[in-house]
Coordinates of C-alpha atoms in Angstrom, one line a residue:
G302 CA 140.3 -122.3 136.1
M303 CA 137.0 -122.8 134.5
P304 CA 136.9 -122.5 131.5
S305 CA 140.3 -123.6 130.1
S306 CA 141.6 -120.3 128.6
H307 CA 144.1 -122.5 126.4
A308 CA 141.2 -124.5 124.9
Q309 CA 139.1 -121.5 124.5
F310 CA 141.9 -119.6 122.5
M311 CA 142.7 -122.4 120.2
A312 CA 138.8 -123.1 119.5
F313 CA 138.5 -119.4 118.9
F314 CA 141.5 -119.4 116.5
A315 CA 140.4 -122.6 114.8
V316 CA 137.0 -121.6 114.0
F317 CA 137.9 -118.0 113.0
F318 CA 140.5 -119.3 110.8
T319 CA 138.3 -122.1 109.2
L320 CA 135.6 -119.6 108.5
F321 CA 138.1 -117.3 107.0
V322 CA 139.6 -119.8 104.7
L323 CA 136.3 -121.1 103.6
V324 CA 134.4 -117.7 103.0
R325 CA 137.0 -114.9 102.6
W326 CA 140.1 -116.5 101.2
R327 CA 139.2 -116.1 97.3
H328 CA 142.7 -116.5 95.8
R329 CA 142.2 -118.8 93.0
G330 CA 144.6 -120.6 91.0
H331 CA 145.0 -119.4 87.3
D332 CA 144.8 -123.0 85.6
A333 CA 143.8 -126.4 86.7
V334 CA 147.1 -127.2 88.7
G335 CA 146.7 -123.8 90.7
A336 CA 143.1 -124.4 91.3
T337 CA 144.1 -127.9 93.1
F338 CA 146.7 -126.5 94.9
D339 CA 144.6 -123.8 96.1
L340 CA 141.8 -126.3 97.2
L341 CA 144.4 -128.7 99.0
T342 CA 146.2 -125.7 100.5
R343 CA 142.8 -124.5 102.1
W344 CA 142.1 -127.9 103.4
A345 CA 145.6 -128.7 104.8
S346 CA 145.3 -125.4 106.6
V347 CA 142.1 -125.9 108.3
L348 CA 143.2 -129.6 109.3
S349 CA 146.3 -128.1 110.8
A350 CA 144.5 -125.7 112.9
S351 CA 141.8 -128.1 113.9
I352 CA 144.5 -130.6 114.9
A353 CA 146.5 -127.8 116.6
S354 CA 143.3 -127.1 118.6
G355 CA 142.6 -130.7 119.6
V356 CA 146.4 -131.3 120.7
V357 CA 146.2 -128.3 123.0
A358 CA 142.7 -129.3 124.5
L359 CA 143.9 -132.9 125.0
S360 CA 147.2 -131.8 126.3
R361 CA 145.2 -129.6 129.1
V362 CA 143.4 -132.8 130.6
Y363 CA 146.5 -135.2 130.2
L364 CA 149.0 -133.0 131.9
G365 CA 146.2 -132.6 134.7
Y366 CA 145.6 -128.9 134.3
H367 CA 142.0 -129.0 133.9
T368 CA 139.2 -131.4 134.0
E369 CA 137.4 -132.6 130.8
E370 CA 134.5 -130.3 131.5
Q371 CA 136.6 -127.3 131.9
V372 CA 138.1 -128.2 128.4
L373 CA 135.0 -128.8 126.7
I374 CA 133.3 -125.4 128.0
G375 CA 136.2 -123.6 127.0
L376 CA 136.1 -125.0 123.5
Y377 CA 132.6 -124.3 123.3
V378 CA 133.0 -120.6 124.6
G379 CA 136.0 -120.5 121.9
A380 CA 134.3 -121.5 119.3
A381 CA 131.2 -119.3 119.7
A382 CA 133.7 -116.3 120.3
G383 CA 135.4 -117.2 116.9
T384 CA 131.8 -117.6 115.1
I385 CA 130.6 -114.2 116.4
W386 CA 133.8 -112.2 115.8
F387 CA 134.1 -113.6 112.1
S388 CA 130.6 -112.4 111.7
L389 CA 131.0 -109.0 113.0
T390 CA 134.0 -108.5 111.0
H391 CA 132.8 -109.9 107.9
F392 CA 129.2 -108.8 108.0
V393 CA 129.3 -105.3 109.8
F394 CA 132.8 -104.0 110.0
S395 CA 133.8 -104.8 106.4
R396 CA 130.8 -103.7 104.9
F397 CA 130.1 -100.5 106.8
V398 CA 133.0 -99.4 109.2
F399 CA 136.2 -100.2 107.4
R400 CA 135.0 -98.6 104.3
R401 CA 134.3 -95.2 106.0
V402 CA 137.6 -95.3 108.4
E403 CA 139.9 -95.9 105.3
R404 CA 138.7 -92.7 103.9
W405 CA 139.6 -90.6 107.0
P406 CA 142.6 -88.4 106.4
I407 CA 144.7 -90.0 109.3
A408 CA 143.8 -93.4 107.7
Q409 CA 145.1 -92.4 104.3
Y410 CA 148.2 -90.8 106.0
L411 CA 148.8 -94.2 107.6
L412 CA 148.1 -96.0 104.4
L413 CA 145.6 -98.1 105.8
R414 CA 143.2 -100.0 103.4
D415 CA 140.9 -102.6 103.5
T416 CA 141.5 -105.3 100.6
G417 CA 138.5 -107.4 101.4
D418 CA 136.8 -106.6 98.0
I419 CA 139.7 -107.8 96.3
D420 CA 139.9 -111.3 95.2
D421 CA 143.4 -111.8 94.6
V422 CA 145.5 -109.4 96.8
M423 CA 148.6 -111.1 95.8
R424 CA 148.0 -111.3 92.4
L425 CA 147.2 -107.3 92.2
E426 CA 150.3 -106.2 94.3
Y427 CA 152.4 -108.7 92.1
D428 CA 151.3 -106.9 88.9
A429 CA 151.4 -103.7 90.3
I430 CA 155.1 -104.3 91.2
F431 CA 156.0 -105.4 87.8
A432 CA 154.1 -102.5 85.9
E433 CA 155.8 -100.0 88.2
K434 CA 159.2 -101.8 87.5
N435 CA 158.4 -101.4 83.6
R436 CA 157.3 -98.1 83.9
K437 CA 160.7 -96.9 85.6
R438 CA 162.8 -99.1 83.2
K439 CA 161.3 -97.6 79.9
G440 CA 161.8 -94.0 81.6
K441 CA 165.6 -94.8 82.0
F442 CA 166.1 -95.6 78.4
A443 CA 163.7 -93.1 77.0

């Protein structure tokens, strides 16, 4: 059909993922090696998503399921939707909606949280877990 939903979905994913990796993924290496690895990981991820999107789009034409026009329109629609959805989540929901919702009693009961303001969530969780383990160990031997 028009447009190709496969091409549309893959373009949405590739564009949203690329914007997320380049704009929101704020993990930084703690030394020169970590920073280099982080940069390589970012670009390898973006390249992989783009290649996967291209392969799916080409396969739709090659397999005869869609015309080139159907696939191109699917790619355009998906890329536009991915850009719009990223913009909404990054500029509207993260800054206004999520901050209010996470303070609701039901959200707190369900342990919902927005970690968008934390630069390195993995490091924060890692440090918090080890701090808690050390606190418990000290309590056992005190």
